[in-house]
Amino acid sequence: MLLAGASFWSFSIARGLRQAGKEGHRPWFALGLVIAFVCIDELCHVHETLDWILKTRLETSGAIAWPWVIPYAVLALTAAAYFLPFYLKLDRRYQWIFGLAGVLYVSGAIGLEMAEAAVTEKHGEGLLLYGILYTIEENLEILAVLLTNWGMTDYLIRHCGGHALTLKVS
């Protein structure tokens, strides 16, 4: 739900900027698509399925015992390169917020997953260390998405004249 919210806020910013005739709505829309993909990945276990497919074709071990991290690292670097000009145009406040969120998310989602893969390969998932790494990983991801949602709602209020959301229950 947190990822869906972040995607929603990003699309809302894109729409608010576009309606106000301001520049910069396209990167916000693209970011909304990226976050929507991450949300779908989490819901549908896309990277786990990709991992299973890659394991039948690649022989990996250690930190890349879960080979899904290879294409996802490439995707993360590609996204970082694409969004860098957009990121550099943001106010320093949002550079800090979204930069920290990005580092936290990627550190958890890829970095700690690699550590978990190495531990699992050597000792299995029953080891306390695996549980600790897994808990830290998930908490980093959640913290990053919470930070992203906060930054986006702040941006929406400051740069798009706020946002009204009406919920109709019948």
Short mmCIF file of N, CA and C in Angstrom, two decimals:
data_model
loop_
_atom_site.label_atom_id
_atom_site.label_comp_id
_atom_site.label_asym_id
_atom_site.label_seq_id
_atom_site.Cartn_x
_atom_site.Cartn_y
_atom_site.Cartn_z
N MET A 1 0.83 -1.20 0.00
CA MET A 1 0.00 0.00 0.00
C MET A 1 0.87 1.25 0.00
N LEU A 2 1.99 1.19 0.72
CA LEU A 2 2.88 2.34 0.75
C LEU A 2 3.45 2.64 -0.63
N LEU A 3 3.82 1.61 -1.36
CA LEU A 3 4.34 1.81 -2.72
C LEU A 3 3.24 2.34 -3.65
N ALA A 4 2.04 1.81 -3.52
CA ALA A 4 0.91 2.30 -4.32
C ALA A 4 0.67 3.78 -4.02
N GLY A 5 0.79 4.14 -2.74
CA GLY A 5 0.64 5.55 -2.36
C GLY A 5 1.70 6.43 -2.97
N ALA A 6 2.95 5.96 -2.97
CA ALA A 6 4.04 6.75 -3.56
C ALA A 6 3.82 6.93 -5.05
N SER A 7 3.37 5.88 -5.71
CA SER A 7 3.08 5.98 -7.14
C SER A 7 1.95 6.99 -7.38
N PHE A 8 0.92 6.91 -6.57
CA PHE A 8 -0.21 7.85 -6.66
C PHE A 8 0.26 9.29 -6.48
N TRP A 9 1.09 9.53 -5.46
CA TRP A 9 1.57 10.90 -5.23
C TRP A 9 2.41 11.40 -6.40
N SER A 10 3.23 10.52 -6.96
CA SER A 10 4.05 10.93 -8.09
C SER A 10 3.18 11.29 -9.30
N PHE A 11 2.17 10.46 -9.58
CA PHE A 11 1.24 10.78 -10.67
C PHE A 11 0.48 12.07 -10.37
N SER A 12 0.13 12.29 -9.10
CA SER A 12 -0.58 13.50 -8.70
C SER A 12 0.27 14.74 -8.91
N ILE A 13 1.55 14.64 -8.58
CA ILE A 13 2.47 15.77 -8.82
C ILE A 13 2.56 16.05 -10.31
N ALA A 14 2.72 15.00 -11.10
CA ALA A 14 2.79 15.17 -12.56
C ALA A 14 1.55 15.88 -13.08
N ARG A 15 0.40 15.43 -12.61
CA ARG A 15 -0.86 16.04 -13.05
C ARG A 15 -0.97 17.49 -12.59
N GLY A 16 -0.62 17.74 -11.33
CA GLY A 16 -0.68 19.11 -10.80
C GLY A 16 0.23 20.06 -11.55
N LEU A 17 1.44 19.63 -11.85
CA LEU A 17 2.38 20.48 -12.61
C LEU A 17 1.88 20.72 -14.03
N ARG A 18 1.37 19.66 -14.65
CA ARG A 18 0.87 19.78 -16.03
C ARG A 18 -0.32 20.73 -16.08
N GLN A 19 -1.26 20.58 -15.14
CA GLN A 19 -2.44 21.45 -15.12
C GLN A 19 -2.08 22.90 -14.84
N ALA A 20 -1.01 23.11 -14.07
CA ALA A 20 -0.57 24.47 -13.76
C ALA A 20 0.30 25.05 -14.89
N GLY A 21 0.57 24.24 -15.91
CA GLY A 21 1.39 24.70 -17.03
C GLY A 21 2.86 24.81 -16.68
N LYS A 22 3.28 24.08 -15.65
CA LYS A 22 4.68 24.12 -15.23
C LYS A 22 5.48 23.01 -15.90
N GLU A 23 6.77 23.25 -16.02
CA GLU A 23 7.67 22.24 -16.58
C GLU A 23 7.92 21.14 -15.55
N GLY A 24 8.43 20.01 -16.03
CA GLY A 24 8.89 18.96 -15.13
C GLY A 24 7.87 17.90 -14.79
N HIS A 25 6.72 17.87 -15.47
CA HIS A 25 5.72 16.87 -15.12
C HIS A 25 6.09 15.48 -15.65
N ARG A 26 6.82 15.42 -16.77
CA ARG A 26 7.14 14.11 -17.36
C ARG A 26 8.00 13.22 -16.44
N PRO A 27 9.07 13.75 -15.81
CA PRO A 27 9.84 12.88 -14.91
C PRO A 27 9.02 12.37 -13.72
N TRP A 28 8.10 13.19 -13.23
CA TRP A 28 7.25 12.74 -12.12
C TRP A 28 6.34 11.61 -12.58
N PHE A 29 5.83 11.72 -13.82
CA PHE A 29 5.00 10.65 -14.36
C PHE A 29 5.82 9.37 -14.53
N ALA A 30 7.04 9.51 -15.08
CA ALA A 30 7.93 8.35 -15.26
C ALA A 30 8.26 7.72 -13.92
N LEU A 31 8.50 8.55 -12.90
CA LEU A 31 8.78 8.03 -11.57
C LEU A 31 7.58 7.26 -11.02
N GLY A 32 6.38 7.77 -11.28
CA GLY A 32 5.18 7.06 -10.87
C GLY A 32 5.09 5.68 -11.51
N LEU A 33 5.50 5.58 -12.79
CA LEU A 33 5.51 4.28 -13.47
C LEU A 33 6.52 3.33 -12.84
N VAL A 34 7.71 3.85 -12.53
CA VAL A 34 8.75 3.02 -11.91
C VAL A 34 8.27 2.49 -10.56
N ILE A 35 7.69 3.38 -9.76
CA ILE A 35 7.21 2.95 -8.44
C ILE A 35 6.04 1.98 -8.57
N ALA A 36 5.19 2.19 -9.57
CA ALA A 36 4.09 1.25 -9.81
C ALA A 36 4.65 -0.13 -10.16
N PHE A 37 5.72 -0.18 -10.96
CA PHE A 37 6.35 -1.46 -11.29
C PHE A 37 6.87 -2.13 -10.02
N VAL A 38 7.53 -1.36 -9.15
CA VAL A 38 8.06 -1.93 -7.91
C VAL A 38 6.91 -2.46 -7.05
N CYS A 39 5.80 -1.73 -7.03
CA CYS A 39 4.62 -2.16 -6.27
C CYS A 39 4.10 -3.49 -6.83
N ILE A 40 3.97 -3.57 -8.14
CA ILE A 40 3.49 -4.81 -8.78
C ILE A 40 4.48 -5.94 -8.53
N ASP A 41 5.77 -5.63 -8.58
CA ASP A 41 6.79 -6.64 -8.30
C ASP A 41 6.62 -7.21 -6.90
N GLU A 42 6.39 -6.35 -5.93
CA GLU A 42 6.20 -6.81 -4.56
C GLU A 42 4.93 -7.65 -4.41
N LEU A 43 3.86 -7.24 -5.08
CA LEU A 43 2.59 -7.96 -4.97
C LEU A 43 2.61 -9.30 -5.70
N CYS A 44 3.25 -9.34 -6.85
CA CYS A 44 3.20 -10.53 -7.72
C CYS A 44 4.48 -11.35 -7.70
N HIS A 45 5.45 -10.96 -6.88
CA HIS A 45 6.70 -11.70 -6.73
C HIS A 45 7.44 -11.86 -8.07
N VAL A 46 7.50 -10.78 -8.82
CA VAL A 46 8.15 -10.81 -10.13
C VAL A 46 9.61 -11.19 -10.00
N HIS A 47 10.32 -10.56 -9.07
CA HIS A 47 11.76 -10.84 -8.97
C HIS A 47 12.03 -12.26 -8.49
N GLU A 48 11.15 -12.82 -7.68
CA GLU A 48 11.32 -14.21 -7.26
C GLU A 48 11.13 -15.16 -8.45
N THR A 49 10.17 -14.87 -9.31
CA THR A 49 9.95 -15.67 -10.51
C THR A 49 11.14 -15.55 -11.46
N LEU A 50 11.62 -14.33 -11.63
CA LEU A 50 12.80 -14.11 -12.46
C LEU A 50 14.00 -14.85 -11.88
N ASP A 51 14.11 -14.86 -10.56
CA ASP A 51 15.20 -15.57 -9.89
C ASP A 51 15.16 -17.05 -10.23
N TRP A 52 13.97 -17.63 -10.17
CA TRP A 52 13.80 -19.05 -10.48
C TRP A 52 14.22 -19.34 -11.92
N ILE A 53 13.80 -18.46 -12.84
CA ILE A 53 14.17 -18.64 -14.26
C ILE A 53 15.68 -18.52 -14.44
N LEU A 54 16.27 -17.51 -13.84
CA LEU A 54 17.72 -17.30 -13.99
C LEU A 54 18.54 -18.43 -13.37
N LYS A 55 18.06 -18.99 -12.26
CA LYS A 55 18.79 -20.09 -11.62
C LYS A 55 18.88 -21.32 -12.51
N THR A 56 17.91 -21.48 -13.42
CA THR A 56 17.96 -22.63 -14.34
C THR A 56 18.92 -22.38 -15.50
N ARG A 57 19.37 -21.13 -15.66
CA ARG A 57 20.23 -20.79 -16.78
C ARG A 57 21.62 -20.31 -16.38
N LEU A 58 21.76 -19.87 -15.14
CA LEU A 58 23.04 -19.33 -14.65
C LEU A 58 23.51 -20.11 -13.44
N GLU A 59 24.79 -20.17 -13.29
CA GLU A 59 25.36 -20.77 -12.08
C GLU A 59 25.95 -19.64 -11.26
N THR A 60 25.27 -19.30 -10.17
CA THR A 60 25.71 -18.19 -9.33
C THR A 60 25.88 -18.68 -7.89
N SER A 61 26.65 -17.93 -7.13
CA SER A 61 26.84 -18.30 -5.73
C SER A 61 27.22 -17.05 -4.94
N GLY A 62 27.30 -17.22 -3.63
CA GLY A 62 27.68 -16.12 -2.75
C GLY A 62 26.64 -15.02 -2.77
N ALA A 63 27.11 -13.79 -2.89
CA ALA A 63 26.22 -12.63 -2.85
C ALA A 63 25.24 -12.60 -4.01
N ILE A 64 25.57 -13.27 -5.11
CA ILE A 64 24.63 -13.33 -6.24
C ILE A 64 24.02 -14.73 -6.40
N ALA A 65 23.90 -15.43 -5.28
CA ALA A 65 23.23 -16.73 -5.29
C ALA A 65 21.78 -16.58 -5.72
N TRP A 66 21.22 -15.40 -5.49
CA TRP A 66 19.89 -15.07 -5.98
C TRP A 66 20.11 -14.15 -7.19
N PRO A 67 20.17 -14.70 -8.40
CA PRO A 67 20.61 -13.93 -9.57
C PRO A 67 19.67 -12.83 -10.04
N TRP A 68 18.48 -12.72 -9.47
CA TRP A 68 17.60 -11.62 -9.86
C TRP A 68 18.24 -10.27 -9.59
N VAL A 69 19.19 -10.23 -8.64
CA VAL A 69 19.81 -8.94 -8.31
C VAL A 69 20.61 -8.37 -9.48
N ILE A 70 21.06 -9.23 -10.39
CA ILE A 70 21.86 -8.74 -11.53
C ILE A 70 21.02 -7.85 -12.45
N PRO A 71 19.90 -8.33 -13.02
CA PRO A 71 19.13 -7.43 -13.88
C PRO A 71 18.50 -6.26 -13.12
N TYR A 72 18.15 -6.48 -11.86
CA TYR A 72 17.55 -5.39 -11.10
C TYR A 72 18.58 -4.31 -10.76
N ALA A 73 19.83 -4.69 -10.55
CA ALA A 73 20.89 -3.70 -10.33
C ALA A 73 21.10 -2.89 -11.61
N VAL A 74 21.06 -3.56 -12.75
CA VAL A 74 21.18 -2.86 -14.04
C VAL A 74 20.00 -1.90 -14.22
N LEU A 75 18.78 -2.36 -13.91
CA LEU A 75 17.61 -1.48 -13.99
C LEU A 75 17.73 -0.29 -13.05
N ALA A 76 18.22 -0.53 -11.83
CA ALA A 76 18.38 0.56 -10.86
C ALA A 76 19.39 1.59 -11.35
N LEU A 77 20.50 1.13 -11.90
CA LEU A 77 21.51 2.05 -12.44
C LEU A 77 20.97 2.82 -13.65
N THR A 78 20.22 2.14 -14.49
CA THR A 78 19.61 2.80 -15.66
C THR A 78 18.63 3.87 -15.21
N ALA A 79 17.79 3.54 -14.24
CA ALA A 79 16.83 4.51 -13.71
C ALA A 79 17.56 5.69 -13.07
N ALA A 80 18.62 5.41 -12.32
CA ALA A 80 19.40 6.49 -11.69
C ALA A 80 19.97 7.42 -12.75
N ALA A 81 20.50 6.87 -13.83
CA ALA A 81 21.05 7.70 -14.91
C ALA A 81 19.96 8.53 -15.57
N TYR A 82 18.79 7.92 -15.80
CA TYR A 82 17.68 8.63 -16.43
C TYR A 82 17.19 9.78 -15.54
N PHE A 83 17.05 9.51 -14.24
CA PHE A 83 16.47 10.50 -13.34
C PHE A 83 17.49 11.51 -12.79
N LEU A 84 18.78 11.33 -13.04
CA LEU A 84 19.80 12.23 -12.49
C LEU A 84 19.57 13.69 -12.88
N PRO A 85 19.34 14.03 -14.16
CA PRO A 85 19.10 15.45 -14.48
C PRO A 85 17.88 16.02 -13.75
N PHE A 86 16.82 15.23 -13.65
CA PHE A 86 15.62 15.64 -12.91
C PHE A 86 15.95 15.86 -11.43
N TYR A 87 16.67 14.92 -10.86
CA TYR A 87 17.06 14.98 -9.44
C TYR A 87 17.89 16.24 -9.16
N LEU A 88 18.82 16.56 -10.06
CA LEU A 88 19.69 17.71 -9.85
C LEU A 88 18.95 19.05 -9.96
N LYS A 89 17.78 19.05 -10.60
CA LYS A 89 16.97 20.27 -10.71
C LYS A 89 16.06 20.49 -9.51
N LEU A 90 15.90 19.47 -8.67
CA LEU A 90 15.05 19.59 -7.49
C LEU A 90 15.69 20.53 -6.47
N ASP A 91 14.85 21.14 -5.64
CA ASP A 91 15.36 21.93 -4.52
C ASP A 91 16.22 21.02 -3.65
N ARG A 92 17.21 21.61 -2.99
CA ARG A 92 18.11 20.85 -2.14
C ARG A 92 17.34 20.02 -1.11
N ARG A 93 16.25 20.55 -0.59
CA ARG A 93 15.42 19.84 0.39
C ARG A 93 14.98 18.48 -0.15
N TYR A 94 14.49 18.48 -1.39
CA TYR A 94 13.99 17.24 -1.99
C TYR A 94 15.12 16.33 -2.47
N GLN A 95 16.24 16.93 -2.81
CA GLN A 95 17.41 16.10 -3.12
C GLN A 95 17.80 15.26 -1.90
N TRP A 96 17.79 15.87 -0.73
CA TRP A 96 18.13 15.14 0.50
C TRP A 96 17.09 14.05 0.79
N ILE A 97 15.83 14.43 0.72
CA ILE A 97 14.76 13.48 1.05
C ILE A 97 14.78 12.29 0.10
N PHE A 98 14.73 12.57 -1.21
CA PHE A 98 14.63 11.49 -2.19
C PHE A 98 15.95 10.76 -2.37
N GLY A 99 17.06 11.46 -2.18
CA GLY A 99 18.37 10.80 -2.24
C GLY A 99 18.52 9.79 -1.11
N LEU A 100 18.16 10.22 0.10
CA LEU A 100 18.23 9.31 1.25
C LEU A 100 17.28 8.13 1.06
N ALA A 101 16.07 8.41 0.60
CA ALA A 101 15.10 7.34 0.36
C ALA A 101 15.63 6.34 -0.66
N GLY A 102 16.23 6.84 -1.73
CA GLY A 102 16.77 5.95 -2.76
C GLY A 102 17.90 5.08 -2.24
N VAL A 103 18.80 5.68 -1.48
CA VAL A 103 19.92 4.92 -0.91
C VAL A 103 19.40 3.86 0.06
N LEU A 104 18.46 4.22 0.91
CA LEU A 104 17.89 3.26 1.87
C LEU A 104 17.20 2.11 1.15
N TYR A 105 16.41 2.43 0.12
CA TYR A 105 15.65 1.39 -0.57
C TYR A 105 16.58 0.42 -1.31
N VAL A 106 17.51 0.97 -2.08
CA VAL A 106 18.42 0.11 -2.85
C VAL A 106 19.35 -0.67 -1.93
N SER A 107 19.79 -0.04 -0.84
CA SER A 107 20.63 -0.75 0.13
C SER A 107 19.91 -1.96 0.70
N GLY A 108 18.62 -1.80 0.98
CA GLY A 108 17.84 -2.91 1.50
C GLY A 108 17.48 -3.91 0.43
N ALA A 109 16.86 -3.40 -0.65
CA ALA A 109 16.30 -4.29 -1.67
C ALA A 109 17.36 -5.06 -2.45
N ILE A 110 18.51 -4.49 -2.66
CA ILE A 110 19.55 -5.20 -3.40
C ILE A 110 20.73 -5.54 -2.48
N GLY A 111 21.25 -4.57 -1.76
CA GLY A 111 22.42 -4.79 -0.92
C GLY A 111 22.23 -5.86 0.14
N LEU A 112 21.21 -5.70 0.97
CA LEU A 112 20.99 -6.69 2.03
C LEU A 112 20.46 -8.01 1.48
N GLU A 113 19.75 -7.97 0.37
CA GLU A 113 19.32 -9.23 -0.26
C GLU A 113 20.55 -10.04 -0.68
N MET A 114 21.58 -9.36 -1.13
CA MET A 114 22.81 -10.06 -1.53
C MET A 114 23.47 -10.69 -0.30
N ALA A 115 23.48 -9.95 0.81
CA ALA A 115 24.03 -10.51 2.05
C ALA A 115 23.20 -11.71 2.52
N GLU A 116 21.88 -11.59 2.42
CA GLU A 116 20.99 -12.69 2.80
C GLU A 116 21.25 -13.92 1.92
N ALA A 117 21.47 -13.69 0.63
CA ALA A 117 21.74 -14.81 -0.29
C ALA A 117 23.00 -15.56 0.13
N ALA A 118 24.05 -14.81 0.47
CA ALA A 118 25.31 -15.44 0.89
C ALA A 118 25.12 -16.24 2.18
N VAL A 119 24.40 -15.66 3.14
CA VAL A 119 24.16 -16.34 4.42
C VAL A 119 23.30 -17.58 4.20
N THR A 120 22.23 -17.45 3.40
CA THR A 120 21.33 -18.57 3.15
C THR A 120 22.04 -19.71 2.44
N GLU A 121 22.87 -19.37 1.46
CA GLU A 121 23.59 -20.40 0.73
C GLU A 121 24.51 -21.20 1.66
N LYS A 122 25.11 -20.50 2.60
CA LYS A 122 26.06 -21.16 3.49
C LYS A 122 25.41 -21.86 4.67
N HIS A 123 24.35 -21.23 5.25
CA HIS A 123 23.79 -21.74 6.51
C HIS A 123 22.30 -22.05 6.45
N GLY A 124 21.60 -21.67 5.41
CA GLY A 124 20.16 -21.85 5.34
C GLY A 124 19.43 -20.67 5.96
N GLU A 125 18.11 -20.66 5.86
CA GLU A 125 17.32 -19.54 6.37
C GLU A 125 17.06 -19.60 7.87
N GLY A 126 17.41 -20.70 8.51
CA GLY A 126 17.14 -20.86 9.93
C GLY A 126 18.09 -20.10 10.84
N LEU A 127 19.15 -19.58 10.31
CA LEU A 127 20.16 -18.88 11.11
C LEU A 127 19.62 -17.53 11.60
N LEU A 128 19.92 -17.19 12.84
CA LEU A 128 19.50 -15.91 13.41
C LEU A 128 19.99 -14.74 12.56
N LEU A 129 21.20 -14.84 12.04
CA LEU A 129 21.76 -13.75 11.21
C LEU A 129 20.87 -13.48 10.01
N TYR A 130 20.35 -14.54 9.40
CA TYR A 130 19.44 -14.34 8.26
C TYR A 130 18.21 -13.55 8.70
N GLY A 131 17.63 -13.91 9.83
CA GLY A 131 16.46 -13.21 10.34
C GLY A 131 16.74 -11.74 10.62
N ILE A 132 17.91 -11.47 11.16
CA ILE A 132 18.30 -10.08 11.44
C ILE A 132 18.45 -9.30 10.14
N LEU A 133 19.17 -9.88 9.18
CA LEU A 133 19.37 -9.22 7.89
C LEU A 133 18.03 -8.97 7.19
N TYR A 134 17.16 -9.97 7.21
CA TYR A 134 15.85 -9.86 6.57
C TYR A 134 15.03 -8.73 7.21
N THR A 135 15.06 -8.67 8.53
CA THR A 135 14.31 -7.64 9.25
C THR A 135 14.85 -6.24 8.93
N ILE A 136 16.16 -6.09 8.91
CA ILE A 136 16.76 -4.80 8.57
C ILE A 136 16.40 -4.42 7.13
N GLU A 137 16.51 -5.39 6.23
CA GLU A 137 16.18 -5.14 4.81
C GLU A 137 14.76 -4.61 4.65
N GLU A 138 13.80 -5.31 5.23
CA GLU A 138 12.41 -4.90 5.09
C GLU A 138 12.15 -3.54 5.74
N ASN A 139 12.78 -3.29 6.87
CA ASN A 139 12.60 -2.01 7.54
C ASN A 139 13.23 -0.86 6.75
N LEU A 140 14.36 -1.10 6.11
CA LEU A 140 14.96 -0.08 5.24
C LEU A 140 14.03 0.26 4.08
N GLU A 141 13.45 -0.76 3.47
CA GLU A 141 12.53 -0.53 2.36
C GLU A 141 11.31 0.26 2.82
N ILE A 142 10.73 -0.12 3.95
CA ILE A 142 9.55 0.58 4.46
C ILE A 142 9.90 2.02 4.83
N LEU A 143 11.01 2.22 5.51
CA LEU A 143 11.44 3.58 5.87
C LEU A 143 11.64 4.42 4.62
N ALA A 144 12.24 3.85 3.60
CA ALA A 144 12.48 4.58 2.35
C ALA A 144 11.17 5.00 1.69
N VAL A 145 10.20 4.10 1.67
CA VAL A 145 8.93 4.43 1.03
C VAL A 145 8.14 5.45 1.87
N LEU A 146 8.21 5.34 3.18
CA LEU A 146 7.58 6.35 4.04
C LEU A 146 8.20 7.72 3.80
N LEU A 147 9.51 7.78 3.72
CA LEU A 147 10.22 9.02 3.45
C LEU A 147 9.83 9.58 2.09
N THR A 148 9.71 8.70 1.11
CA THR A 148 9.29 9.12 -0.24
C THR A 148 7.88 9.70 -0.21
N ASN A 149 6.97 9.02 0.47
CA ASN A 149 5.60 9.52 0.56
C ASN A 149 5.56 10.88 1.24
N TRP A 150 6.32 11.04 2.31
CA TRP A 150 6.36 12.32 3.01
C TRP A 150 6.91 13.41 2.08
N GLY A 151 8.02 13.11 1.40
CA GLY A 151 8.61 14.08 0.49
C GLY A 151 7.67 14.46 -0.64
N MET A 152 6.96 13.48 -1.16
CA MET A 152 6.05 13.77 -2.28
C MET A 152 4.84 14.58 -1.83
N THR A 153 4.29 14.27 -0.66
CA THR A 153 3.15 15.07 -0.20
C THR A 153 3.61 16.49 0.11
N ASP A 154 4.80 16.64 0.66
CA ASP A 154 5.35 17.97 0.90
C ASP A 154 5.55 18.72 -0.42
N TYR A 155 6.09 18.06 -1.41
CA TYR A 155 6.30 18.67 -2.73
C TYR A 155 4.96 19.07 -3.34
N LEU A 156 3.99 18.20 -3.23
CA LEU A 156 2.67 18.46 -3.79
C LEU A 156 2.05 19.71 -3.16
N ILE A 157 2.18 19.83 -1.86
CA ILE A 157 1.63 20.99 -1.16
C ILE A 157 2.37 22.27 -1.54
N ARG A 158 3.69 22.21 -1.58
CA ARG A 158 4.50 23.41 -1.84
C ARG A 158 4.55 23.84 -3.30
N HIS A 159 4.47 22.88 -4.22
CA HIS A 159 4.69 23.20 -5.63
C HIS A 159 3.47 23.00 -6.52
N CYS A 160 2.44 22.38 -6.02
CA CYS A 160 1.27 22.10 -6.86
C CYS A 160 -0.01 22.63 -6.22
N GLY A 161 0.12 23.50 -5.24
CA GLY A 161 -1.05 24.09 -4.62
C GLY A 161 -1.86 23.13 -3.77
N GLY A 162 -1.20 22.11 -3.25
CA GLY A 162 -1.90 21.13 -2.43
C GLY A 162 -2.62 20.12 -3.29
N HIS A 163 -3.41 19.34 -2.65
CA HIS A 163 -4.14 18.30 -3.37
C HIS A 163 -5.39 17.96 -2.58
N ALA A 164 -6.50 17.96 -3.27
CA ALA A 164 -7.74 17.59 -2.61
C ALA A 164 -8.12 16.18 -3.05
N LEU A 165 -8.42 15.36 -2.10
CA LEU A 165 -8.83 14.00 -2.38
C LEU A 165 -10.20 13.79 -1.75
N THR A 166 -11.15 13.43 -2.58
CA THR A 166 -12.51 13.22 -2.11
C THR A 166 -12.81 11.73 -2.17
N LEU A 167 -13.31 11.23 -1.08
CA LEU A 167 -13.69 9.83 -1.01
C LEU A 167 -15.20 9.78 -0.83
N LYS A 168 -15.85 9.13 -1.79
CA LYS A 168 -17.31 9.03 -1.73
C LYS A 168 -17.68 7.60 -1.40
N VAL A 169 -18.41 7.43 -0.32
CA VAL A 169 -18.86 6.12 0.11
C VAL A 169 -20.38 6.08 -0.04
N SER A 170 -20.87 5.09 -0.79
CA SER A 170 -22.32 5.03 -0.94
C SER A 170 -22.87 3.75 -0.36
#
